[in-house]
PDB file of C-alpha atoms and ligand atoms in Angstrom:
ATOM      1  CA  MET M   1      46.220  98.101 120.623  1.00 51.00           C
ATOM      2  CA  ALA M   2      46.779 101.680 121.385  1.00 57.00           C
ATOM      3  CA  VAL M   3      49.427 100.838 123.799  1.00 61.00           C
ATOM      4  CA  ALA M   4      51.013  98.346 121.562  1.00 60.00           C
ATOM      5  CA  SER M   5      51.089 101.470 118.803  1.00 60.00           C
ATOM      6  CA  VAL M   6      52.991 103.898 121.069  1.00 62.00           C
ATOM      7  CA  ALA M   7      55.504 101.503 122.231  1.00 62.00           C
ATOM      8  CA  ARG M   8      56.058 100.683 118.914  1.00 62.00           C
ATOM      9  CA  ALA M   9      56.070 104.449 117.990  1.00 59.00           C
ATOM     10  CA  ARG M  10      58.543 104.957 120.967  1.00 66.00           C
ATOM     11  CA  ALA M  11      61.049 101.830 120.100  1.00 75.00           C
ATOM     12  CA  ARG M  12      64.046 103.083 118.829  1.00 84.00           C
ATOM     13  CA  LEU M  13      65.843 101.832 116.106  1.00 92.00           C
ATOM     14  CA  PRO M  14      69.384 100.889 116.016  1.00 94.00           C
ATOM     15  CA  VAL M  15      72.150 103.447 115.034  1.00 96.00           C
ATOM     16  CA  ARG M  16      75.042 102.827 113.103  1.00 97.00           C
ATOM     17  CA  HIS M  17      78.172 105.194 114.192  1.00 98.00           C
ATOM     18  CA  THR M  18      81.806 105.344 112.611  1.00 98.00           C
ATOM     19  CA  VAL M  19      85.084 106.124 114.108  1.00 98.00           C
ATOM     20  CA  VAL M  20      87.976 106.731 111.879  1.00 98.00           C
ATOM     21  CA  MET M  21      91.616 105.471 112.279  1.00 98.00           C
ATOM     22  CA  ALA M  22      93.819 107.934 110.725  1.00 98.00           C
ATOM     23  CA  ALA M  23      97.265 109.474 111.579  1.00 98.00           C
ATOM     24  CA  THR M  24      97.674 106.412 114.151  1.00 98.00           C
ATOM     25  CA  ALA M  25      94.592 107.460 116.236  1.00 98.00           C
ATOM     26  CA  TYR M  26      90.577 106.951 116.520  1.00 98.00           C
ATOM     27  CA  ALA M  27      88.742 109.536 116.132  1.00 98.00           C
ATOM     28  CA  PRO M  28      86.560 110.323 117.847  1.00 98.00           C
ATOM     29  CA  LEU M  29      88.743 109.272 120.898  1.00 98.00           C
ATOM     30  CA  THR M  30      85.600 108.155 123.140  1.00 98.00           C
ATOM     31  CA  LEU M  31      82.334 107.303 121.513  1.00 98.00           C
ATOM     32  CA  THR M  32      78.892 107.108 123.582  1.00 98.00           C
ATOM     33  CA  VAL M  33      76.240 104.587 121.841  1.00 98.00           C
ATOM     34  CA  ARG M  34      73.086 102.891 122.972  1.00 97.00           C
ATOM     35  CA  ARG M  35      72.953  99.240 123.433  1.00 96.00           C
ATOM     36  CA  GLY M  36      72.036  97.719 120.060  1.00 96.00           C
ATOM     37  CA  ASP M  37      73.873 100.318 118.222  1.00 97.00           C
ATOM     38  CA  SER M  38      76.585  99.095 115.623  1.00 98.00           C
ATOM     39  CA  VAL M  39      80.147 100.971 115.679  1.00 98.00           C
ATOM     40  CA  GLU M  40      82.162 100.725 112.085  1.00 98.00           C
ATOM     41  CA  TRP M  41      85.901 101.404 112.360  1.00 98.00           C
ATOM     42  CA  ILE M  42      87.493 102.730 109.066  1.00 98.00           C
ATOM     43  CA  ASN M  43      91.125 102.447 108.286  1.00 98.00           C
ATOM     44  CA  LYS M  44      92.253 105.666 106.470  1.00 98.00           C
ATOM     45  CA  ASP M  45      95.900 104.796 107.160  1.00 98.00           C
ATOM     46  CA  PRO M  46      98.249 103.297 104.614  1.00 98.00           C
ATOM     47  CA  PHE M  47      98.759 100.336 107.164  1.00 98.00           C
ATOM     48  CA  PRO M  48      97.090  98.089 109.370  1.00 98.00           C
ATOM     49  CA  HIS M  49      95.199  98.812 112.776  1.00 98.00           C
ATOM     50  CA  THR M  50      93.457  96.572 115.208  1.00 98.00           C
ATOM     51  CA  VAL M  51      90.380  97.795 117.307  1.00 98.00           C
ATOM     52  CA  THR M  52      90.893  95.603 120.391  1.00 98.00           C
ATOM     53  CA  CYS M  53      89.681  95.106 123.976  1.00 98.00           C
ATOM     54  CA  ALA M  54      90.795  92.091 125.411  1.00 96.00           C
ATOM     55  CA  GLY M  55      87.774  89.701 126.147  1.00 96.00           C
ATOM     56  CA  VAL M  56      85.255  91.677 124.650  1.00 97.00           C
ATOM     57  CA  PHE M  57      86.094  92.657 121.210  1.00 98.00           C
ATOM     58  CA  ASP M  58      88.955  91.913 118.772  1.00 98.00           C
ATOM     59  CA  SER M  59      88.829  93.315 115.078  1.00 98.00           C
ATOM     60  CA  GLN M  60      92.067  91.130 114.221  1.00 98.00           C
ATOM     61  CA  SER M  61      94.065  93.298 111.564  1.00 98.00           C
ATOM     62  CA  ILE M  62      92.135  96.041 109.528  1.00 98.00           C
ATOM     63  CA  ALA M  63      93.791  96.331 106.492  1.00 98.00           C
ATOM     64  CA  GLU M  64      94.326  99.852 104.742  1.00 98.00           C
ATOM     65  CA  GLY M  65      91.102 101.112 103.311  1.00 98.00           C
ATOM     66  CA  ALA M  66      89.214  98.616 105.259  1.00 98.00           C
ATOM     67  CA  ARG M  67      86.456  98.468 107.821  1.00 98.00           C
ATOM     68  CA  TRP M  68      85.115  96.521 110.592  1.00 98.00           C
ATOM     69  CA  THR M  69      81.662  96.483 112.343  1.00 98.00           C
ATOM     70  CA  TYR M  70      81.081  95.758 115.955  1.00 98.00           C
ATOM     71  CA  ARG M  71      77.431  95.352 117.349  1.00 98.00           C
ATOM     72  CA  ALA M  72      77.359  96.968 120.762  1.00 97.00           C
ATOM     73  CA  ASP M  73      75.491  94.262 122.712  1.00 95.00           C
ATOM     74  CA  ARG M  74      77.322  94.667 126.144  1.00 96.00           C
ATOM     75  CA  ARG M  75      76.570  97.736 128.474  1.00 98.00           C
ATOM     76  CA  GLY M  76      80.076  99.226 129.550  1.00 98.00           C
ATOM     77  CA  ARG M  77      82.857 101.403 129.357  1.00 98.00           C
ATOM     78  CA  PHE M  78      85.410  99.845 127.110  1.00 98.00           C
ATOM     79  CA  ALA M  79      89.048 101.026 126.784  1.00 98.00           C
ATOM     80  CA  TYR M  80      90.286  99.556 123.482  1.00 98.00           C
ATOM     81  CA  THR M  81      93.578  99.732 121.806  1.00 98.00           C
ATOM     82  CA  CYS M  82      95.864  98.923 118.558  1.00 98.00           C
ATOM     83  CA  THR M  83      97.734  95.722 119.061  1.00 98.00           C
ATOM     84  CA  PHE M  84     100.532  97.294 116.508  1.00 98.00           C
ATOM     85  CA  HIS M  85     100.232 100.565 118.050  1.00 98.00           C
ATOM     86  CA  PRO M  86      99.984 100.356 121.711  1.00 96.00           C
ATOM     87  CA  ASN M  87      99.825 104.330 122.313  1.00 96.00           C
ATOM     88  CA  MET M  88      96.935 104.189 119.933  1.00 98.00           C
ATOM     89  CA  ASN M  89      93.692 104.365 122.482  1.00 98.00           C
ATOM     90  CA  GLY M  90      90.101 105.024 122.349  1.00 98.00           C
ATOM     91  CA  THR M  91      87.368 104.428 124.586  1.00 98.00           C
ATOM     92  CA  LEU M  92      83.487 102.933 123.547  1.00 98.00           C
ATOM     93  CA  VAL M  93      80.901 103.518 126.213  1.00 98.00           C
ATOM     94  CA  VAL M  94      77.864 101.509 125.662  1.00 98.00           C
ATOM     95  CA  THR M  95      74.867 102.727 127.682  1.00 97.00           C
TER      96      THR M  95
HETATM   97 CU1   CU P   1      97.586 100.570 114.724  1.00 71.55          CU
END
């Protein structure tokens, strides 16, 4: 009983992180999260963007003012891009 209580107390609740898309850039450029966390991208530009890591995640088009959330269930270092703006790049690190 006592051991189970300690384990529960040490369990970490998932965290929700935010990446802003503005001026055709992701901020922060690199975000490190723990597996199980969520990341929400918010588009503050007046045109659409995507959050795309081939074979891992793809938001499809995120309209002006819209948001997209990814639950980071897979560990690794994921370079992603916007399919509309190939020089718009970011990295999600899931530990
Ligand atoms: Cu874009």
